[in-house]
Coordinates of C-alpha atoms in Angstrom, one line a residue:
Chain A
M1 CA 13.7 -3.5 2.0
S2 CA 17.6 -2.9 2.8
Y3 CA 17.9 -0.8 5.3
A4 CA 20.9 2.3 5.6
L5 CA 21.2 1.5 9.2
E6 CA 19.8 -1.2 11.7
V7 CA 20.4 -0.5 15.2
K8 CA 19.3 -3.3 17.6
K9 CA 19.0 -2.9 21.7
L10 CA 21.4 0.0 21.6
T11 CA 21.9 1.2 25.3
K12 CA 24.2 3.8 26.8
I13 CA 25.0 4.5 30.5
Y14 CA 27.1 7.1 31.3
K15 CA 30.0 7.1 33.8
N16 CA 27.4 9.2 35.8
G17 CA 24.8 6.7 35.9
K18 CA 22.6 8.5 33.1
Q19 CA 20.8 5.8 31.6
A20 CA 20.5 7.7 28.1
L21 CA 20.0 4.7 25.7
Q22 CA 17.5 1.9 27.3
G23 CA 17.3 -0.2 24.3
V24 CA 16.5 1.3 21.2
D25 CA 16.0 -0.4 17.8
L26 CA 15.8 1.8 14.9
S27 CA 15.9 0.4 11.1
V28 CA 16.2 3.7 8.4
P29 CA 15.4 2.6 5.4
E30 CA 17.9 2.8 2.5
G31 CA 17.1 6.3 0.8
S32 CA 14.9 7.9 3.0
F33 CA 14.7 10.7 4.6
F34 CA 14.6 10.6 8.2
A35 CA 13.3 12.2 11.1
L36 CA 14.4 11.3 14.4
L37 CA 12.3 13.3 17.0
G38 CA 12.1 13.8 20.7
P39 CA 12.0 16.3 23.8
N40 CA 15.3 17.4 25.0
G41 CA 17.3 14.6 26.7
A42 CA 15.4 11.9 25.0
G43 CA 18.4 10.3 23.4
K44 CA 18.7 11.7 20.3
S45 CA 22.4 12.9 20.7
S46 CA 23.6 9.9 22.6
L47 CA 22.2 7.7 19.8
I48 CA 23.9 10.0 16.7
N49 CA 27.3 10.4 19.1
I50 CA 27.8 6.1 19.2
L51 CA 27.0 6.2 15.4
A52 CA 29.5 9.0 14.8
D53 CA 32.4 6.9 17.0
T54 CA 32.3 10.2 19.6
V55 CA 31.2 8.1 22.3
H56 CA 31.1 4.5 23.3
P57 CA 27.8 2.2 23.0
S58 CA 27.3 0.1 26.8
S59 CA 25.8 -2.6 24.9
G60 CA 23.9 -3.3 21.6
E61 CA 24.3 -3.5 17.7
V62 CA 24.7 -1.6 14.7
T63 CA 24.7 -2.3 11.0
L64 CA 25.0 0.2 8.4
L65 CA 24.7 -0.8 4.7
G66 CA 24.6 -4.2 6.3
K67 CA 28.2 -4.4 8.1
N68 CA 29.0 -4.0 11.9
L69 CA 29.4 -0.5 12.4
F70 CA 31.5 -1.5 15.6
T71 CA 33.6 -3.9 13.9
E72 CA 33.7 -2.4 10.4
R73 CA 34.4 1.0 11.3
K74 CA 37.1 2.2 8.5
W75 CA 34.4 1.0 5.9
C76 CA 31.5 2.2 7.5
K77 CA 33.0 5.4 8.6
Q78 CA 34.0 6.3 4.6
R79 CA 30.0 6.0 4.4
L80 CA 28.9 8.0 6.8
G81 CA 28.8 11.9 7.2
V82 CA 27.8 13.7 10.6
V83 CA 27.0 17.4 11.3
P84 CA 27.5 17.1 15.3
Q85 CA 25.2 19.5 17.4
E86 CA 27.4 21.4 18.8
I87 CA 29.3 23.6 16.6
A88 CA 33.5 22.8 16.6
F89 CA 35.8 24.5 13.9
D90 CA 39.8 24.6 13.5
P91 CA 40.9 27.7 14.9
F92 CA 44.1 27.3 12.7
F93 CA 42.6 27.2 9.2
A94 CA 40.3 28.7 6.7
P95 CA 37.3 27.0 5.2
R96 CA 38.6 25.7 1.5
D97 CA 41.6 24.1 3.9
I98 CA 39.6 22.5 6.2
L99 CA 37.2 20.8 4.1
K100 CA 40.9 19.6 2.1
I101 CA 42.3 18.2 5.6
M102 CA 38.5 16.9 6.2
S103 CA 38.2 14.9 2.7
G104 CA 41.8 13.9 3.3
M105 CA 41.6 12.4 6.8
F106 CA 38.6 10.3 4.9
G107 CA 41.3 9.1 2.6
V108 CA 40.1 10.9 0.2
K109 CA 41.6 13.3 -2.2
P110 CA 40.2 16.3 -2.1
D111 CA 38.2 16.9 -4.8
M112 CA 38.6 20.7 -5.7
K113 CA 35.3 20.9 -7.9
W114 CA 32.9 19.2 -5.0
I115 CA 34.3 21.2 -2.5
D116 CA 33.9 24.9 -4.3
E117 CA 30.3 23.5 -5.0
L118 CA 29.8 23.0 -1.8
L119 CA 31.0 26.2 -0.5
E120 CA 28.8 27.6 -2.7
R121 CA 25.6 25.8 -2.0
L122 CA 26.3 26.7 1.9
E123 CA 26.9 30.4 0.7
L124 CA 30.4 30.2 2.2
T125 CA 32.7 31.1 -1.4
E126 CA 33.3 34.6 -0.2
H127 CA 34.5 33.4 2.9
A128 CA 36.7 30.4 1.9
K129 CA 40.1 32.0 2.7
K130 CA 38.9 33.8 5.7
N131 CA 39.9 32.0 9.1
A132 CA 37.6 29.6 10.6
R133 CA 37.5 31.8 14.1
Q134 CA 36.3 35.0 11.9
L135 CA 33.4 32.7 11.0
S136 CA 29.7 33.7 12.6
G137 CA 27.9 31.2 14.8
G138 CA 25.5 30.6 11.5
M139 CA 28.6 30.1 9.2
R140 CA 30.4 27.6 11.5
R141 CA 27.4 25.5 11.6
R142 CA 27.4 25.4 7.6
L143 CA 31.0 24.9 7.4
L144 CA 30.3 21.9 9.8
V145 CA 27.4 20.8 7.2
A146 CA 29.8 20.9 4.3
Q147 CA 32.7 19.0 6.5
A148 CA 29.9 16.0 6.8
L149 CA 29.3 16.2 3.0
V150 CA 33.1 16.3 1.7
H151 CA 33.8 12.5 1.3
K152 CA 30.2 12.0 -0.4
P153 CA 28.8 10.0 2.1
K154 CA 26.0 7.7 1.7
I155 CA 24.4 8.4 4.8
V156 CA 24.1 11.8 6.3
I157 CA 23.0 11.9 9.7
L158 CA 22.3 16.0 10.7
D159 CA 22.0 16.8 14.6
E160 CA 20.0 20.1 14.5
P161 CA 21.6 21.3 12.1
T162 CA 19.5 24.9 11.6
A163 CA 19.4 26.3 15.2
G164 CA 20.8 29.6 15.1
V165 CA 20.2 29.7 11.1
D166 CA 18.0 32.2 9.7
V167 CA 14.7 31.4 8.0
E168 CA 15.9 32.2 4.3
L169 CA 19.4 30.1 4.4
R170 CA 17.5 27.4 6.4
K171 CA 15.1 26.9 3.5
R172 CA 18.4 27.0 0.8
L173 CA 19.9 23.9 3.3
W174 CA 17.1 22.0 3.1
G175 CA 16.6 22.2 -0.9
F176 CA 20.3 21.3 -1.1
M177 CA 19.3 18.1 1.8
R178 CA 16.3 17.2 -0.4
E179 CA 18.5 17.2 -3.8
L180 CA 21.1 14.9 -2.2
N181 CA 17.8 12.6 -1.2
D182 CA 16.6 12.6 -4.6
N183 CA 20.1 11.4 -5.8
G184 CA 19.8 8.4 -3.3
T185 CA 21.2 9.8 -0.5
T186 CA 19.9 8.6 3.0
I187 CA 19.9 11.4 5.7
L188 CA 18.6 11.3 8.7
L189 CA 17.9 14.1 10.7
T190 CA 16.8 15.7 14.5
T191 CA 15.2 19.3 14.7
H192 CA 13.5 21.4 16.7
Y193 CA 11.5 22.2 14.1
L194 CA 8.9 19.9 13.9
E195 CA 7.2 21.4 10.4
E196 CA 10.2 21.0 8.9
A197 CA 10.5 17.6 10.0
E198 CA 6.8 16.9 8.9
E199 CA 7.5 18.6 5.5
L200 CA 10.8 17.3 4.3
C201 CA 10.5 13.6 5.8
D202 CA 8.9 10.5 4.6
Q203 CA 9.8 8.4 7.8
V204 CA 9.9 9.7 11.5
A205 CA 11.0 7.8 14.7
I206 CA 10.0 9.8 18.2
I207 CA 11.8 8.8 21.1
D208 CA 11.6 9.7 24.6
Q209 CA 13.8 8.6 27.9
G210 CA 16.0 6.5 25.7
K211 CA 13.2 4.4 24.3
L212 CA 11.5 4.6 20.9
L213 CA 8.2 5.3 21.0
T214 CA 7.2 4.9 17.3
S215 CA 9.0 4.5 14.1
Q216 CA 7.2 4.6 10.7
S217 CA 6.3 6.5 7.5
M218 CA 5.6 10.3 8.1
A219 CA 2.4 10.0 6.4
S220 CA 0.9 6.6 8.3
L221 CA 2.1 8.3 11.6
L222 CA 0.2 11.5 11.0
D223 CA -2.9 9.5 9.4
S224 CA -3.4 6.8 12.4
V225 CA -2.5 9.1 15.1
G226 CA -3.2 12.4 13.6
S227 CA -7.1 12.6 13.9
S228 CA -8.9 15.7 13.3
S229 CA -11.5 17.4 15.5
L230 CA -14.4 20.1 14.6
V231 CA -14.2 23.6 16.4
L232 CA -17.1 25.8 17.0
E233 CA -16.9 29.2 17.9
Y234 CA -19.6 30.9 19.5
H235 CA -20.3 34.5 20.4
E236 CA -20.5 33.9 24.4
N237 CA -18.1 32.0 26.5
M238 CA -20.0 28.4 27.0
T239 CA -19.9 26.1 29.8
M240 CA -20.0 22.4 30.3
T241 CA -22.9 20.9 31.6
D242 CA -24.0 17.3 32.4
T243 CA -25.8 17.5 29.5
I244 CA -23.9 18.6 26.9
Q245 CA -21.3 15.8 28.3
N246 CA -23.9 13.0 28.1
K247 CA -25.0 13.7 24.3
L248 CA -21.8 14.7 23.0
A249 CA -19.8 12.0 24.8
A250 CA -18.9 9.9 21.1
F251 CA -17.0 13.3 20.7
S252 CA -15.0 13.7 23.3
P253 CA -16.3 17.2 23.8
R254 CA -13.7 20.1 25.2
I255 CA -14.9 23.4 25.9
E256 CA -12.4 26.9 26.5
K257 CA -14.1 29.8 26.5
N258 CA -16.2 30.3 23.4
T259 CA -14.7 27.0 21.4
V260 CA -16.1 23.7 21.7
S261 CA -13.7 21.3 20.2
L262 CA -15.4 17.9 19.0
C263 CA -13.1 14.9 18.1
L264 CA -14.1 13.3 14.5
K265 CA -13.3 10.0 13.9
K266 CA -12.9 7.8 10.6
N267 CA -15.0 5.0 9.5
D268 CA -13.4 2.3 7.8
S269 CA -14.1 3.9 4.6
G270 CA -12.2 7.0 5.3
Q271 CA -14.9 9.0 5.9
N272 CA -14.9 11.0 9.2
N273 CA -18.0 11.8 11.1
F274 CA -18.2 15.4 10.5
N275 CA -22.1 15.6 9.8
D276 CA -23.3 13.4 12.8
A277 CA -21.1 15.1 15.1
Y278 CA -22.4 18.9 13.8
Q279 CA -25.8 17.9 13.7
T280 CA -25.9 16.8 17.5
A281 CA -24.1 19.9 18.6
I282 CA -26.2 22.6 16.1
A283 CA -28.9 21.0 17.9
L284 CA -28.0 21.3 21.4
L285 CA -25.5 24.4 21.2
G286 CA -27.6 26.2 18.8
E287 CA -25.6 28.1 15.4
A288 CA -22.3 28.8 15.7
K289 CA -20.5 31.6 14.7
S290 CA -17.9 29.9 13.3
V291 CA -17.0 26.2 11.9
S292 CA -13.4 24.7 11.1
V293 CA -12.2 21.3 10.8
Q294 CA -8.5 21.3 12.5
N295 CA -6.4 18.4 11.8
E296 CA -3.4 17.0 14.3
D297 CA -0.4 17.7 13.0
L298 CA 3.4 16.4 13.7
E299 CA 3.8 18.8 17.1
D300 CA 0.4 17.3 18.2
V301 CA 1.4 13.8 17.7
F302 CA 4.8 14.7 19.2
L303 CA 3.4 16.2 22.4
R304 CA 1.0 13.4 23.2
L305 CA 3.4 10.7 22.4
T306 CA 6.2 12.5 24.8
H307 CA 3.6 13.7 27.1
N308 CA 6.0 16.5 27.6
G309 CA 4.4 19.8 26.5
N310 CA 7.3 22.0 27.8
T311 CA 10.3 21.2 26.4
V312 CA 9.8 21.4 22.5
Chain B
M1 CA 46.2 1.5 6.3
N2 CA 44.7 4.9 5.6
W3 CA 47.9 6.3 4.4
Y4 CA 46.5 9.5 2.8
G5 CA 44.2 10.3 6.1
C6 CA 47.3 9.1 7.7
W7 CA 49.7 12.0 5.6
T8 CA 46.7 14.5 5.9
L9 CA 46.9 14.6 9.5
Y10 CA 50.4 14.8 9.6
S11 CA 50.7 17.5 7.1
R12 CA 47.6 19.5 9.0
E13 CA 49.7 19.1 12.8
S14 CA 52.9 20.3 10.7
R15 CA 51.2 23.2 8.9
R16 CA 49.7 24.2 12.1
F17 CA 52.9 24.9 13.7
L18 CA 54.3 26.3 10.6
N19 CA 51.6 29.1 10.8
V20 CA 52.8 30.2 13.9
K21 CA 56.5 30.5 13.2
M22 CA 57.2 33.1 15.6
Q23 CA 56.1 31.3 18.5
T24 CA 57.0 27.4 17.6
I25 CA 60.4 28.0 16.0
V26 CA 61.5 31.5 16.2
A27 CA 60.9 31.8 20.1
P28 CA 62.7 28.5 21.3
A29 CA 65.7 29.5 18.9
L30 CA 65.7 33.2 21.2
T31 CA 65.4 31.3 24.1
A32 CA 68.4 28.8 23.8
I33 CA 70.3 31.8 22.4
M34 CA 69.7 33.5 25.6
Y35 CA 70.8 30.9 27.8
L36 CA 74.0 30.6 25.3
I37 CA 74.7 34.6 26.1
V38 CA 74.3 34.2 29.7
F39 CA 76.2 30.7 30.2
R40 CA 79.4 32.4 27.5
Y41 CA 79.7 35.1 30.2
A42 CA 79.3 33.6 33.3
M43 CA 81.5 30.4 32.6
G44 CA 84.2 32.3 30.6
D45 CA 86.5 29.1 29.1
R46 CA 85.9 26.6 31.8
E47 CA 86.0 23.4 31.4
V48 CA 83.8 20.7 32.3
P49 CA 85.3 18.5 35.3
G50 CA 86.6 15.1 33.9
L51 CA 85.6 16.0 30.5
E52 CA 88.0 17.9 29.1
V53 CA 85.5 19.9 27.2
A54 CA 85.2 23.6 27.3
Y55 CA 81.2 24.0 29.2
F56 CA 80.3 26.4 26.6
D57 CA 80.7 23.2 23.8
F58 CA 79.2 20.7 26.6
L59 CA 76.1 23.3 27.1
I60 CA 75.2 23.6 23.4
P61 CA 73.8 19.9 22.4
G62 CA 72.4 19.8 25.5
L63 CA 70.5 23.0 24.7
V64 CA 69.4 21.7 21.4
M65 CA 68.0 18.7 22.8
M66 CA 66.4 20.4 25.3
A67 CA 64.5 22.6 22.8
M68 CA 63.9 19.9 20.6
M69 CA 62.0 17.7 23.6
Q70 CA 60.1 20.6 24.9
N71 CA 59.0 21.5 20.8
A72 CA 57.9 17.8 20.3
F73 CA 56.1 17.8 24.0
A74 CA 54.0 20.9 23.1
N75 CA 53.1 20.3 19.4
T76 CA 51.0 17.1 20.7
S77 CA 49.8 18.5 24.0
S78 CA 48.4 21.8 22.5
S79 CA 47.2 20.4 19.2
I80 CA 45.2 18.1 22.2
M81 CA 44.2 20.6 24.3
V82 CA 43.3 23.4 21.5
G83 CA 40.8 20.5 19.9
K84 CA 39.1 19.9 23.6
L85 CA 38.4 23.3 23.6
M86 CA 37.0 23.6 20.5
N87 CA 35.6 20.4 20.7
M88 CA 37.5 19.5 17.0
Q89 CA 38.5 16.2 18.3
I90 CA 35.3 15.0 17.0
F91 CA 36.6 15.1 13.8
L92 CA 39.4 13.0 14.0
M93 CA 37.0 10.5 15.6
M94 CA 34.8 10.7 12.8
A95 CA 37.2 10.1 10.5
P96 CA 38.3 7.0 9.3
L97 CA 41.4 7.0 11.1
T98 CA 42.5 3.9 13.5
A99 CA 44.5 5.0 16.7
F100 CA 47.4 3.8 14.9
E101 CA 47.2 6.0 12.1
V102 CA 46.6 9.0 14.7
T103 CA 49.3 8.3 17.1
L104 CA 51.9 7.9 13.7
A105 CA 50.5 10.9 12.4
F106 CA 50.9 13.1 15.7
L107 CA 54.2 11.5 16.5
A108 CA 55.4 12.4 13.1
A109 CA 54.9 16.0 13.2
A110 CA 56.0 16.2 16.7
V111 CA 59.5 15.2 15.5
T112 CA 58.9 17.4 12.3
R113 CA 59.4 20.2 14.4
A114 CA 61.8 19.1 16.6
L115 CA 64.1 18.4 13.7
I116 CA 63.4 21.7 12.3
V117 CA 64.1 23.6 15.5
A118 CA 66.9 21.8 16.1
V119 CA 68.4 22.7 12.6
V120 CA 67.7 26.4 13.0
L121 CA 69.2 26.5 16.4
L122 CA 72.4 24.7 15.3
L123 CA 72.9 27.1 12.4
V124 CA 72.4 29.9 14.5
L125 CA 75.2 28.1 17.3
A126 CA 77.5 27.1 14.8
P127 CA 79.3 30.2 14.4
F128 CA 80.2 30.5 17.9
T129 CA 81.5 27.1 18.9
N130 CA 84.0 24.6 17.9
I131 CA 82.0 21.2 18.5
S132 CA 81.2 19.4 14.9
I133 CA 78.8 15.9 14.1
E134 CA 81.5 13.2 15.6
H135 CA 78.6 10.4 15.2
L136 CA 75.2 11.4 13.3
W137 CA 73.9 8.3 13.9
M138 CA 73.8 9.0 17.8
I139 CA 72.4 12.1 17.0
M140 CA 69.9 11.2 14.6
F141 CA 68.9 8.6 17.4
Y142 CA 68.5 10.3 20.4
G143 CA 67.2 13.4 18.4
I144 CA 64.3 11.5 17.1
T145 CA 63.2 9.4 20.0
G146 CA 63.9 11.7 22.4
S147 CA 61.0 13.4 19.9
I148 CA 58.9 10.9 20.2
I149 CA 59.1 10.1 23.7
M150 CA 57.9 13.8 24.6
G151 CA 55.7 13.7 21.5
G152 CA 54.0 11.2 23.1
M153 CA 54.0 12.3 26.3
G154 CA 52.6 15.6 25.4
M155 CA 49.9 13.4 23.3
I156 CA 48.7 11.8 26.6
G157 CA 49.5 14.7 28.6
G158 CA 46.8 16.5 26.5
M159 CA 44.4 13.8 26.6
W160 CA 44.7 13.9 30.5
S161 CA 44.6 17.9 30.5
K162 CA 40.9 18.9 31.2
T163 CA 42.2 23.1 31.1
F164 CA 45.0 24.9 30.4
D165 CA 46.0 24.8 34.2
D166 CA 46.2 21.3 34.7
M167 CA 48.5 21.4 31.6
A168 CA 50.6 24.3 32.8
L169 CA 50.8 21.7 36.2
L170 CA 52.2 19.0 33.9
N171 CA 54.4 21.4 32.3
N172 CA 56.0 22.8 35.5
F173 CA 56.0 20.1 37.8
I174 CA 57.3 17.3 35.8
I175 CA 58.5 18.0 32.0
M176 CA 60.6 21.0 33.2
P177 CA 62.1 19.0 36.4
L178 CA 63.0 15.8 34.3
T179 CA 64.3 18.2 31.6
F180 CA 66.3 20.2 34.1
L181 CA 67.8 17.4 36.0
S182 CA 68.8 15.6 33.1
G183 CA 72.1 17.0 32.5
V184 CA 71.8 19.7 30.2
F185 CA 73.8 22.2 32.1
Y186 CA 75.8 19.5 34.4
S187 CA 77.8 16.5 33.5
V188 CA 76.6 13.8 36.2
K189 CA 80.2 13.4 37.0
Q190 CA 79.7 16.4 39.1
L191 CA 77.0 15.5 41.2
P192 CA 77.0 13.4 44.6
E193 CA 76.8 9.4 44.1
A194 CA 73.3 9.1 45.4
W195 CA 72.2 11.8 42.4
Q196 CA 74.1 10.0 40.0
T197 CA 72.2 6.7 40.8
A198 CA 69.1 8.7 40.7
N199 CA 69.9 10.4 37.1
H200 CA 70.1 6.5 35.6
F201 CA 66.5 6.1 36.0
N202 CA 65.8 9.3 34.1
P203 CA 65.1 8.2 30.4
F204 CA 65.9 11.9 29.5
F205 CA 69.6 11.6 31.1
Y206 CA 70.0 9.0 28.4
L207 CA 68.5 11.2 25.5
I208 CA 70.4 14.3 26.7
D209 CA 74.0 12.5 27.2
G210 CA 73.5 9.8 24.0
F211 CA 73.0 13.2 22.2
R212 CA 75.5 15.1 23.4
H213 CA 77.8 11.7 22.7
G214 CA 77.2 12.3 19.0
F215 CA 79.1 15.9 19.0
L216 CA 81.4 15.6 21.8
N217 CA 82.4 12.1 21.6
V218 CA 82.5 11.7 25.2
G219 CA 79.3 10.7 27.6
D220 CA 78.3 9.7 30.6
T221 CA 76.7 6.7 29.7
D222 CA 77.3 3.5 28.8
P223 CA 76.0 3.5 25.1
S224 CA 74.4 -0.1 24.9
Q225 CA 72.7 0.8 28.3
A226 CA 71.5 3.9 26.7
I227 CA 70.5 2.6 23.2
I228 CA 68.5 0.3 25.3
V229 CA 66.9 1.8 28.2
V230 CA 66.3 4.5 24.9
S231 CA 64.2 1.9 23.0
I232 CA 62.5 0.5 25.8
A233 CA 61.2 4.2 26.6
T234 CA 60.1 4.6 23.3
L235 CA 58.3 1.9 22.5
S236 CA 56.4 2.2 25.8
T237 CA 55.7 6.0 25.3
V238 CA 54.3 4.5 21.4
L239 CA 52.2 1.8 22.6
A240 CA 50.5 4.2 25.7
C241 CA 49.4 6.9 23.1
W242 CA 48.2 4.5 20.9
Y243 CA 46.3 2.6 23.8
L244 CA 44.6 5.5 25.4
W245 CA 44.0 6.8 21.9
R246 CA 41.9 3.7 21.1
A247 CA 39.9 3.5 24.2
G248 CA 39.3 7.3 23.9
W249 CA 40.6 8.4 27.5
R250 CA 39.3 11.2 28.8
L251 CA 38.1 12.3 25.4
K252 CA 35.2 9.9 24.8
D253 CA 32.4 9.2 27.2

């Protein structure tokens, strides 16, 4: 497989001594829609800023489409578009001029057709001639997306691009990103909306405290670590007894008020032990008011891996 | 070399000050005119001792040069400062522009602004004075190197400053004294000997004197010494800008 990005043993120690990255290895396949997840302070932005050349790395290597990012900066930068997390804008110019300037700085004569299309797709056409100071926060963020795309990069990195963008617009923005991805652009994304990552991305990596915890395809992550559980709801509150604990030990039972949850496991042929769990529970606790099966989603996996429930 | 990118950055930096002409061109012209009105009436037809030049004529090239230098400094320093406050310098860092290209574009725009200000001032002042262009090459050489040096110092100052207070500090305690004490308003021959010697360590003194020499055909410095000092100062400033930008000094963690 060829990789759009290969990060090897990347470390970053800031001047204040903070170790933001502690030897991260990460491979982003070419053409993938890649989610980079992690709690606040995990090192996502440090990693992205090193790729964008706004932060110096402490050690490590990065190759972009096979070339060394740190020694062949110009070649690499022309193929990379980054949407930074923090809002930044040029207060002297209007969006259309800003896009022309950005294109020019990448050494590309402004392609007005593409600039108009970007303005249209990011819903900035009617604001194209206003000074950037007059734009709202959401518009400035969309302008950042347009700026990152104006030189038609092969790889696009989006660091929290939808913070502060309303739901409808977010959907349309993702539709646009998916189109770019379908046309061969590799997209690396960090987001706080895990359901978005789950829906959009085919690859996922989770980092925490400057280290990579896992990196695999979204499907296999959800499949391998994402188990499901049987949830039985009763009319009255239940209490955990030794008998329940012992007889249902195979299903690691948990009781919360009137619900009993049992973990289901898959056998080799991919079938889970639903029947077994259900029969044992009913025999022991009686018929339940309602029965359901819940699949662990990305959020549960994420929380379990990062042991960090409150910072997401 | 990303020439097109460099050209784009240059034109951005130039359009930035042309968009705010009132502050960047009209205001400095007005300031210089006010200086001249004040000195015209305060000094009358008095001559500069030892030079046989009317004080008023003596003053004009110095004021033009001072305006050029201050504007070159303001162009780079304010652009980088505002860029920092708006978090905008990241666009420069993400673009495939080398430190050399960025330095070149910034300094060229600073020189452009300085030259526009100089032309405007000279046109406005021409009817009131007898000075003429005696040595065009001197005027161009000192005008351009002076703008490069000050544009470069503005770049370094912009990178160094964390706040507008830092910038004001730099302006009031370093840039203003160096330009004011470099012979804009007096000939060094009027100074006590110790000060005359001290002035020879101030590169701005050579710049202003050389620029004036181009108009008045008289000067306080030895031209060949001046050219060497000014060339060294220009080269060192450009190298410092290039090196500091390359290192991301105070811009990049």
